[in-house]
Amino acid sequence: MSITAIKGFNDLLPSESELWQFIEQTARQVFARYGFNEIRVPIVEKTELFCRSIGDTTDIVEKEMYTFTDKGGSSLTLRPEGTASVMRALIENKLYALDSINKLYYMGPMFRHERPQKGRYRQFHQIGAEVTGAADPLIDAQVLLMVSRLFKELGLTEPSLQINSLGCPVCRPAYREALVAFLEERQDALCEDCRRRQTTNPLRALDCKVPGCVEATQGAPAMVEHLCAECDQHFSAVQNYLTAAEVPFSLNPRMVRGLDYYTRTTFELVTGLLGSQSAVAAGGRYDGLVEQLGGPAVPGIGFALGVERVALLLGDRNFDRMPDLFIAVMGDAARTAGFRLMAALQDQGFWVETDCEGKSLKSQMRRADKLKARYSIVLGDTELAAGSGALKRMADGSQQTVALIAEGIAGAITGG
Ligand code: HAM
């Protein structure tokens, strides 16, 4: 039996890679405009890093991590997200001391042992960005502006931006108490998970998709109504900046993120086109995280998008590349001349193909069609003797005589 890939782990096939490169390149270009530099962090980290940052009682840490013991006896984990690793690198390399503000982006695979379905995989890819060192609401708005511009440049206008505030250690405890009291009165209507999480992570009940929980939590107290004065001012300022920059958004007071490190502004880009996998990108502020991981008190905010989900939304876009020229050859002398011509044109930046199977002229032309070559030229003894040949534009069959030198052909291809 042949060996197959692991469930939830996908190959990225050549037919999809153009689309992925488009997504990655667009992100790099947009990030550069906002002053972000790339950071590459390891795919495997000490398990402790994720427990301490994402939180012991989150679904990710409780159920979804790929954790193993290595030969030295250390507990290691395939990263389930990027923020924790980037903050670990910031602290370890003292990047915060080199510059008070650090703007970092990353892209790569993440791993979560979730139930695979469309848009949800066990190995998936994120493109993320993090800013550390700035507590000002202007930075929240700038990150949101950047995310919305990125989606615009990707040609996606549908995912809508939803924002919320999760408060801070000053105001969240009182809110938590109010929520727990509300949930206790509705205990019997809640699912087993929500009942279990009531003491450890009660906010998750607002996010639970079980119909009974959705109904029971209607009218639950919202964090935005319990913000302390500072968090309230911060959240208002974020919204004012967004309005000033004409970034469309809506408030979602029920938004709860599945990671514990968030404070204040949180957000998601939500689509109705991917079934239950509605978040295409998500993020928020995490002002206590760096300190929690043993670093100085440096605030932070960031986001990550799911590349697979963006690719699904862009799915029917055509990113096919086609060769500029197919050189069909008849005979050994033409084969060598064609090879030389091909090399010279490739050096000038053109994508050129020729026969590499010793096929008949008819088969070669069929291949030129299959590859959707823009132009073709046939080289035989007659063409070599004349030093010129007929360059054919494949779209309409029109022909023009060109000298069999790279400059002549290059000029004709570029001109046409
Ligand atoms: P997250 O919401 O867990 O946040 O993931 C961000 C995005 O990754 C999601 O919106 C989704 O598009 C994608 N994603 C997550 N899980 C899967 C999966 N199993 N299959 C496919 N795509 C998935 C974070 O990871 C935070 N680190 C984001 C952040 C950065 N917050 C602050 N900075």
Short mmCIF file of C-alpha atoms and ligand atoms in Angstrom, two decimals:
data_model
loop_
_atom_site.label_atom_id
_atom_site.label_comp_id
_atom_site.label_asym_id
_atom_site.label_seq_id
_atom_site.Cartn_x
_atom_site.Cartn_y
_atom_site.Cartn_z
CA MET A 1 0.00 0.00 0.00
CA SER A 2 1.28 3.46 -0.80
CA ILE A 3 1.87 5.93 2.01
CA THR A 4 -0.58 8.81 2.26
CA ALA A 5 -0.31 12.18 4.02
CA ILE A 6 -1.55 12.55 7.60
CA LYS A 7 -5.24 13.46 7.99
CA GLY A 8 -5.66 17.25 8.03
CA PHE A 9 -2.19 17.82 6.50
CA ASN A 10 -2.34 18.98 2.89
CA ASP A 11 -0.01 19.20 -0.07
CA LEU A 12 0.06 22.54 -1.81
CA LEU A 13 -0.02 21.55 -5.46
CA PRO A 14 1.51 23.56 -8.32
CA SER A 15 -1.99 24.49 -9.51
CA GLU A 16 -2.54 26.35 -6.21
CA SER A 17 0.91 27.76 -5.55
CA GLU A 18 0.50 30.83 -7.79
CA LEU A 19 -2.48 31.87 -5.69
CA TRP A 20 -0.56 31.34 -2.46
CA GLN A 21 2.38 33.34 -3.79
CA PHE A 22 0.00 36.14 -4.72
CA ILE A 23 -1.37 36.16 -1.15
CA GLU A 24 2.11 36.12 0.38
CA GLN A 25 3.51 38.78 -1.96
CA THR A 26 0.53 41.06 -1.41
CA ALA A 27 0.96 40.72 2.36
CA ARG A 28 4.70 41.49 2.13
CA GLN A 29 4.03 44.59 0.02
CA VAL A 30 1.30 45.90 2.32
CA PHE A 31 3.31 45.16 5.51
CA ALA A 32 6.34 46.98 4.08
CA ARG A 33 4.25 50.13 3.64
CA TYR A 34 3.38 50.10 7.34
CA GLY A 35 6.98 49.56 8.44
CA PHE A 36 6.91 45.85 9.29
CA ASN A 37 9.94 43.55 9.00
CA GLU A 38 9.86 39.78 8.72
CA ILE A 39 10.79 37.52 11.61
CA ARG A 40 11.20 33.75 11.24
CA VAL A 41 10.79 31.73 14.39
CA PRO A 42 11.07 27.96 14.92
CA ILE A 43 8.14 25.66 14.24
CA VAL A 44 8.78 23.72 17.47
CA GLU A 45 8.95 25.38 20.89
CA LYS A 46 8.97 24.29 24.51
CA THR A 47 5.41 23.29 25.47
CA GLU A 48 5.53 25.64 28.44
CA LEU A 49 5.59 28.67 26.10
CA PHE A 50 2.12 27.94 24.74
CA CYS A 51 0.65 26.89 28.11
CA ARG A 52 1.78 30.15 29.66
CA SER A 53 0.66 32.44 26.81
CA ILE A 54 -2.40 30.90 25.15
CA GLY A 55 -3.68 29.66 28.53
CA ASP A 56 -4.06 26.25 30.18
CA THR A 57 -7.85 26.23 29.96
CA THR A 58 -8.19 27.13 26.28
CA ASP A 59 -9.27 24.54 23.70
CA ILE A 60 -5.92 24.91 21.95
CA VAL A 61 -3.87 23.96 25.02
CA GLU A 62 -6.40 21.53 26.49
CA LYS A 63 -7.08 19.49 23.37
CA GLU A 64 -5.37 20.61 20.20
CA MET A 65 -1.62 20.77 20.62
CA TYR A 66 0.81 18.39 18.93
CA THR A 67 2.99 17.77 21.95
CA PHE A 68 5.74 15.17 22.23
CA THR A 69 8.73 14.33 24.35
CA ASP A 70 12.02 14.50 22.46
CA LYS A 71 14.95 12.16 22.94
CA GLY A 72 16.35 14.43 25.66
CA GLY A 73 13.12 14.17 27.65
CA SER A 74 11.91 17.74 26.98
CA SER A 75 8.24 18.38 26.27
CA LEU A 76 8.02 20.13 22.90
CA THR A 77 5.06 21.36 20.86
CA LEU A 78 4.49 22.12 17.19
CA ARG A 79 3.45 25.77 17.31
CA PRO A 80 -0.34 26.19 17.24
CA GLU A 81 0.01 29.95 16.50
CA GLY A 82 2.70 32.55 15.99
CA THR A 83 2.26 35.28 18.60
CA ALA A 84 3.76 33.34 21.53
CA SER A 85 6.89 32.43 19.54
CA VAL A 86 7.37 35.98 18.28
CA MET A 87 7.11 37.36 21.84
CA ARG A 88 9.54 34.70 23.06
CA ALA A 89 11.98 35.81 20.34
CA LEU A 90 11.43 39.49 21.20
CA ILE A 91 12.34 38.81 24.83
CA GLU A 92 15.19 36.39 24.15
CA ASN A 93 16.85 38.67 21.59
CA LYS A 94 16.01 41.85 23.55
CA LEU A 95 14.48 43.41 20.44
CA TYR A 96 12.52 45.75 22.71
CA ALA A 97 15.84 47.32 23.82
CA LEU A 98 17.00 47.94 20.24
CA ASP A 99 13.85 49.87 19.39
CA SER A 100 10.95 50.96 21.57
CA ILE A 101 8.49 49.96 18.82
CA ASN A 102 8.89 46.65 16.98
CA LYS A 103 6.74 45.83 13.96
CA LEU A 104 7.19 42.21 12.96
CA TYR A 105 5.46 39.90 10.51
CA TYR A 106 5.68 36.17 9.87
CA MET A 107 4.21 33.50 7.67
CA GLY A 108 4.24 29.76 7.92
CA PRO A 109 2.60 26.55 9.09
CA MET A 110 0.78 26.16 12.41
CA PHE A 111 -0.55 22.94 13.92
CA ARG A 112 -3.77 22.21 15.81
CA HIS A 113 -5.37 18.82 16.31
CA GLU A 114 -8.88 19.94 15.34
CA ARG A 115 -11.54 17.99 13.44
CA PRO A 116 -10.68 18.66 9.80
CA GLN A 117 -13.32 20.13 7.50
CA LYS A 118 -13.45 22.74 4.73
CA GLY A 119 -11.35 25.67 5.93
CA ARG A 120 -10.14 23.85 9.03
CA TYR A 121 -7.01 21.72 8.93
CA ARG A 122 -4.48 20.25 11.34
CA GLN A 123 -1.58 21.87 9.53
CA PHE A 124 -2.66 25.29 8.33
CA HIS A 125 -0.81 28.45 7.42
CA GLN A 126 -0.96 31.88 8.94
CA ILE A 127 0.32 35.25 7.85
CA GLY A 128 0.55 37.38 10.97
CA ALA A 129 1.85 40.72 12.15
CA GLU A 130 2.62 42.01 15.63
CA VAL A 131 3.46 45.49 16.97
CA THR A 132 5.03 45.79 20.40
CA GLY A 133 5.84 48.84 22.47
CA ALA A 134 2.80 51.01 21.78
CA ALA A 135 -0.24 51.17 24.06
CA ASP A 136 -1.80 54.06 22.13
CA PRO A 137 -5.19 53.33 20.50
CA LEU A 138 -3.77 54.84 17.31
CA ILE A 139 -1.70 51.66 16.90
CA ASP A 140 -4.81 49.48 17.27
CA ALA A 141 -6.45 51.50 14.52
CA GLN A 142 -3.33 51.31 12.37
CA VAL A 143 -3.20 47.52 12.61
CA LEU A 144 -6.90 47.36 11.70
CA LEU A 145 -6.35 49.78 8.84
CA MET A 146 -3.51 47.60 7.57
CA VAL A 147 -5.61 44.44 7.79
CA SER A 148 -8.48 46.03 5.92
CA ARG A 149 -6.10 47.40 3.25
CA LEU A 150 -4.53 43.96 2.89
CA PHE A 151 -7.90 42.38 2.20
CA LYS A 152 -8.74 45.16 -0.24
CA GLU A 153 -5.49 44.57 -2.13
CA LEU A 154 -6.21 40.85 -2.18
CA GLY A 155 -9.45 41.77 -3.95
CA LEU A 156 -11.62 40.61 -1.04
CA THR A 157 -14.23 43.05 0.15
CA GLU A 158 -16.67 40.58 1.66
CA PRO A 159 -15.08 39.66 5.00
CA SER A 160 -16.35 42.30 7.40
CA LEU A 161 -14.44 43.69 10.34
CA GLN A 162 -15.97 43.08 13.76
CA ILE A 163 -14.43 44.56 16.87
CA ASN A 164 -14.85 44.20 20.60
CA SER A 165 -13.03 45.09 23.80
CA LEU A 166 -12.15 42.44 26.35
CA GLY A 167 -11.13 44.98 29.00
CA CYS A 168 -8.11 44.64 31.23
CA PRO A 169 -7.15 43.09 34.59
CA VAL A 170 -8.81 46.07 36.30
CA CYS A 171 -12.30 45.68 34.81
CA ARG A 172 -12.49 42.09 33.64
CA PRO A 173 -12.78 40.37 37.07
CA ALA A 174 -16.00 42.25 37.93
CA TYR A 175 -17.40 41.49 34.49
CA ARG A 176 -16.46 37.86 34.89
CA GLU A 177 -18.35 37.71 38.16
CA ALA A 178 -21.44 39.26 36.56
CA LEU A 179 -21.24 36.77 33.71
CA VAL A 180 -20.76 33.78 36.03
CA ALA A 181 -23.81 34.89 38.05
CA PHE A 182 -25.82 35.12 34.82
CA LEU A 183 -24.64 31.67 33.68
CA GLU A 184 -25.31 30.07 37.06
CA GLU A 185 -28.97 30.99 36.75
CA ARG A 186 -29.07 29.18 33.41
CA GLN A 187 -26.89 26.20 34.34
CA ASP A 188 -29.36 23.58 33.16
CA ALA A 189 -29.62 25.02 29.66
CA LEU A 190 -25.83 25.00 29.10
CA CYS A 191 -23.85 22.24 27.41
CA GLU A 192 -21.44 20.14 29.42
CA ASP A 193 -18.40 22.05 28.12
CA CYS A 194 -19.84 25.43 29.11
CA ARG A 195 -20.80 24.14 32.55
CA ARG A 196 -17.31 22.77 33.06
CA ARG A 197 -15.74 26.06 31.91
CA GLN A 198 -17.90 28.20 34.16
CA THR A 199 -15.19 28.63 36.73
CA THR A 200 -12.13 28.33 34.48
CA ASN A 201 -13.14 30.18 31.32
CA PRO A 202 -16.75 31.42 31.53
CA LEU A 203 -16.41 33.87 28.59
CA ARG A 204 -16.31 30.91 26.20
CA ALA A 205 -20.04 30.36 26.79
CA LEU A 206 -20.69 33.48 24.66
CA ASP A 207 -18.88 31.82 21.79
CA CYS A 208 -20.43 28.34 22.11
CA LYS A 209 -22.21 27.16 18.96
CA VAL A 210 -24.50 24.65 20.74
CA PRO A 211 -28.07 25.98 20.10
CA GLY A 212 -29.08 25.63 23.79
CA CYS A 213 -26.10 27.78 24.85
CA VAL A 214 -26.73 30.36 22.12
CA GLU A 215 -30.29 30.74 23.40
CA ALA A 216 -29.40 30.67 27.09
CA THR A 217 -26.76 33.38 26.70
CA GLN A 218 -29.04 35.84 24.88
CA GLY A 219 -29.02 38.97 26.98
CA ALA A 220 -25.83 37.97 28.82
CA PRO A 221 -23.84 40.91 30.20
CA ALA A 222 -21.31 42.23 27.68
CA MET A 223 -17.71 43.21 28.48
CA VAL A 224 -18.14 46.53 26.63
CA GLU A 225 -20.73 47.55 29.21
CA HIS A 226 -18.33 46.83 32.06
CA LEU A 227 -15.16 48.54 30.83
CA CYS A 228 -13.20 50.69 33.25
CA ALA A 229 -12.83 54.36 32.29
CA GLU A 230 -9.42 53.83 30.69
CA CYS A 231 -10.48 50.83 28.60
CA ASP A 232 -13.64 52.67 27.60
CA GLN A 233 -11.65 55.69 26.45
CA HIS A 234 -9.21 53.46 24.61
CA PHE A 235 -11.99 51.63 22.77
CA SER A 236 -13.76 54.87 21.84
CA ALA A 237 -10.52 56.31 20.51
CA VAL A 238 -9.91 53.20 18.37
CA GLN A 239 -13.37 53.60 16.87
CA ASN A 240 -12.84 57.31 16.25
CA TYR A 241 -9.59 56.65 14.40
CA LEU A 242 -11.24 53.93 12.31
CA THR A 243 -14.05 56.29 11.41
CA ALA A 244 -11.54 59.04 10.55
CA ALA A 245 -9.72 56.67 8.16
CA GLU A 246 -13.04 55.42 6.77
CA VAL A 247 -12.41 51.81 7.79
CA PRO A 248 -15.82 50.09 7.97
CA PHE A 249 -16.41 48.01 11.12
CA SER A 250 -19.16 46.78 13.38
CA LEU A 251 -19.27 46.06 17.10
CA ASN A 252 -19.63 42.45 18.19
CA PRO A 253 -19.99 42.46 21.99
CA ARG A 254 -20.20 38.63 22.01
CA MET A 255 -16.83 38.12 20.36
CA VAL A 256 -14.60 36.03 22.59
CA ARG A 257 -11.21 34.94 21.40
CA GLY A 258 -9.96 31.40 21.92
CA LEU A 259 -6.65 32.55 23.42
CA ASP A 260 -6.27 33.95 26.93
CA TYR A 261 -3.68 36.63 26.32
CA TYR A 262 -6.03 39.26 24.91
CA THR A 263 -6.76 42.59 26.58
CA ARG A 264 -8.80 45.51 25.28
CA THR A 265 -9.27 45.62 21.48
CA THR A 266 -10.02 42.31 19.77
CA PHE A 267 -11.23 41.79 16.24
CA GLU A 268 -12.14 39.29 13.55
CA LEU A 269 -12.65 39.47 9.81
CA VAL A 270 -15.72 37.42 9.28
CA THR A 271 -17.12 35.82 6.13
CA GLY A 272 -20.41 34.12 5.44
CA LEU A 273 -18.89 32.13 2.58
CA LEU A 274 -16.97 29.43 4.44
CA GLY A 275 -19.67 27.74 6.49
CA SER A 276 -18.81 27.45 10.14
CA GLN A 277 -15.21 28.58 9.58
CA SER A 278 -16.24 32.21 9.53
CA ALA A 279 -13.06 33.91 10.78
CA VAL A 280 -10.63 34.61 7.97
CA ALA A 281 -8.36 36.71 10.15
CA ALA A 282 -8.34 37.56 13.82
CA GLY A 283 -6.31 39.30 16.45
CA GLY A 284 -6.17 41.82 19.21
CA ARG A 285 -4.21 43.54 21.92
CA TYR A 286 -2.19 41.55 24.46
CA ASP A 287 -0.71 44.10 26.86
CA GLY A 288 0.31 41.64 29.58
CA LEU A 289 1.79 38.88 27.44
CA VAL A 290 5.43 39.92 27.21
CA GLU A 291 5.62 40.39 30.97
CA GLN A 292 3.81 37.10 31.53
CA LEU A 293 6.52 35.40 29.48
CA GLY A 294 9.28 36.88 31.63
CA GLY A 295 9.99 40.05 29.61
CA PRO A 296 9.51 43.71 30.49
CA ALA A 297 6.07 45.39 30.55
CA VAL A 298 5.79 45.91 26.81
CA PRO A 299 2.29 46.17 25.30
CA GLY A 300 1.44 44.50 22.02
CA ILE A 301 -1.20 44.05 19.36
CA GLY A 302 -1.40 41.91 16.24
CA PHE A 303 -3.38 39.62 14.02
CA ALA A 304 -3.09 36.54 11.85
CA LEU A 305 -4.97 35.48 8.75
CA GLY A 306 -5.57 31.91 7.67
CA VAL A 307 -3.98 31.46 4.24
CA GLU A 308 -6.14 28.41 3.38
CA ARG A 309 -9.29 30.41 4.14
CA VAL A 310 -8.15 33.40 2.09
CA ALA A 311 -7.22 31.02 -0.76
CA LEU A 312 -10.69 29.44 -0.59
CA LEU A 313 -12.28 32.87 -0.88
CA LEU A 314 -10.07 33.76 -3.82
CA GLY A 315 -10.49 30.25 -5.26
CA ASP A 316 -11.87 30.96 -8.71
CA ARG A 317 -9.37 33.68 -9.58
CA ASN A 318 -7.18 32.73 -12.47
CA PHE A 319 -3.50 32.91 -11.67
CA ASP A 320 -2.34 30.68 -14.53
CA ARG A 321 0.98 31.72 -15.95
CA MET A 322 1.65 30.93 -19.58
CA PRO A 323 4.90 30.61 -21.54
CA ASP A 324 5.82 33.55 -23.74
CA LEU A 325 7.11 31.30 -26.50
CA PHE A 326 7.18 27.68 -27.59
CA ILE A 327 10.02 26.80 -29.96
CA ALA A 328 9.08 23.76 -32.08
CA VAL A 329 12.02 22.08 -33.79
CA MET A 330 12.54 19.70 -36.72
CA GLY A 331 15.94 17.98 -36.90
CA ASP A 332 19.12 18.03 -34.82
CA ALA A 333 20.53 21.31 -36.15
CA ALA A 334 17.23 23.10 -35.38
CA ARG A 335 17.15 21.50 -31.95
CA THR A 336 20.55 22.97 -31.08
CA ALA A 337 19.70 26.37 -32.60
CA GLY A 338 16.38 26.36 -30.73
CA PHE A 339 18.13 25.51 -27.49
CA ARG A 340 20.54 28.44 -27.95
CA LEU A 341 17.67 30.81 -28.74
CA MET A 342 15.73 29.56 -25.74
CA ALA A 343 18.70 30.16 -23.40
CA ALA A 344 19.20 33.72 -24.71
CA LEU A 345 15.51 34.60 -24.35
CA GLN A 346 15.32 33.08 -20.85
CA ASP A 347 18.29 35.26 -19.89
CA GLN A 348 16.18 38.25 -20.96
CA GLY A 349 13.37 37.22 -18.61
CA PHE A 350 11.04 35.35 -20.97
CA TRP A 351 9.46 32.00 -20.20
CA VAL A 352 10.37 29.80 -23.14
CA GLU A 353 9.59 26.13 -23.73
CA THR A 354 10.82 23.73 -26.38
CA ASP A 355 10.48 20.05 -27.19
CA CYS A 356 12.26 17.76 -24.75
CA GLU A 357 10.65 14.46 -25.79
CA GLY A 358 11.70 14.12 -29.44
CA LYS A 359 8.07 14.46 -30.56
CA SER A 360 6.66 15.08 -34.04
CA LEU A 361 5.93 18.66 -35.09
CA LYS A 362 2.20 18.01 -34.66
CA SER A 363 2.70 16.78 -31.09
CA GLN A 364 4.96 19.72 -30.32
CA MET A 365 2.27 22.15 -31.46
CA ARG A 366 -0.30 20.30 -29.36
CA ARG A 367 1.96 20.81 -26.36
CA ALA A 368 2.31 24.53 -27.18
CA ASP A 369 -1.51 24.70 -27.13
CA LYS A 370 -1.76 22.76 -23.89
CA LEU A 371 0.74 25.09 -22.19
CA LYS A 372 -1.22 28.07 -23.60
CA ALA A 373 1.99 29.55 -25.04
CA ARG A 374 1.44 33.12 -26.25
CA TYR A 375 3.68 32.66 -29.29
CA SER A 376 5.24 29.77 -31.17
CA ILE A 377 7.91 29.48 -33.83
CA VAL A 378 8.91 26.46 -35.91
CA LEU A 379 12.61 25.93 -36.63
CA GLY A 380 13.74 23.59 -39.42
CA ASP A 381 16.55 23.49 -41.98
CA THR A 382 14.75 26.08 -44.18
CA GLU A 383 14.47 28.60 -41.31
CA LEU A 384 18.09 28.04 -40.27
CA ALA A 385 19.30 28.61 -43.83
CA ALA A 386 17.22 31.80 -44.14
CA GLY A 387 18.14 33.04 -40.63
CA SER A 388 14.48 33.90 -40.07
CA GLY A 389 11.20 32.21 -39.21
CA ALA A 390 7.46 32.80 -38.76
CA LEU A 391 6.51 33.87 -35.25
CA LYS A 392 2.88 32.91 -34.66
CA ARG A 393 0.60 34.61 -32.17
CA MET A 394 -1.37 31.69 -30.81
CA ALA A 395 -4.47 33.67 -29.84
CA ASP A 396 -5.37 34.58 -33.43
CA GLY A 397 -2.90 32.63 -35.60
CA SER A 398 -1.40 35.83 -37.05
CA GLN A 399 2.22 35.51 -38.18
CA GLN A 400 5.19 37.80 -38.66
CA THR A 401 8.67 37.06 -39.97
CA VAL A 402 11.41 37.51 -37.38
CA ALA A 403 15.19 37.12 -37.45
CA LEU A 404 16.35 34.07 -35.49
CA ILE A 405 18.14 36.16 -32.90
CA ALA A 406 16.95 36.75 -29.36
CA GLU A 407 16.63 40.54 -29.84
CA GLY A 408 14.38 40.16 -32.88
CA ILE A 409 12.05 37.69 -31.22
CA ALA A 410 12.06 39.56 -27.89
CA GLY A 411 11.04 42.79 -29.66
CA ALA A 412 8.18 41.05 -31.49
CA ILE A 413 6.87 39.30 -28.34
CA THR A 414 7.03 42.46 -26.26
CA GLY A 415 5.52 44.60 -29.00
CA GLY A 416 2.64 42.22 -29.63
P1 HAM B 1 -6.62 32.53 15.83
O1 HAM B 1 -7.96 33.17 15.82
O2 HAM B 1 -6.47 31.30 16.64
O3 HAM B 1 -5.60 33.64 16.30
O4 HAM B 1 -6.18 32.21 14.35
C1 HAM B 1 -6.09 33.22 13.36
C2 HAM B 1 -6.61 32.72 12.03
O5 HAM B 1 -5.96 31.50 11.67
C3 HAM B 1 -8.10 32.34 12.04
O6 HAM B 1 -8.91 33.48 11.86
C4 HAM B 1 -8.18 31.40 10.85
O7 HAM B 1 -8.28 32.13 9.64
C5 HAM B 1 -6.83 30.69 10.90
N1 HAM B 1 -6.97 29.36 11.51
C6 HAM B 1 -6.98 29.05 12.82
N2 HAM B 1 -7.12 27.72 13.00
C7 HAM B 1 -7.19 27.17 11.78
C8 HAM B 1 -7.32 25.82 11.27
N3 HAM B 1 -7.38 24.77 12.09
N4 HAM B 1 -7.36 25.63 9.93
C9 HAM B 1 -7.28 26.68 9.09
N5 HAM B 1 -7.14 27.96 9.49
C10 HAM B 1 -7.10 28.21 10.81
C11 HAM B 1 -4.27 33.42 16.46
O8 HAM B 1 -3.69 32.44 16.11
C12 HAM B 1 -3.55 34.62 17.05
N6 HAM B 1 -2.11 34.28 17.18
C13 HAM B 1 -3.73 35.85 16.18
C14 HAM B 1 -3.04 37.03 16.76
C15 HAM B 1 -1.86 37.55 16.35
N7 HAM B 1 -3.45 37.75 17.77
C16 HAM B 1 -2.57 38.69 18.04
N8 HAM B 1 -1.59 38.58 17.18
#
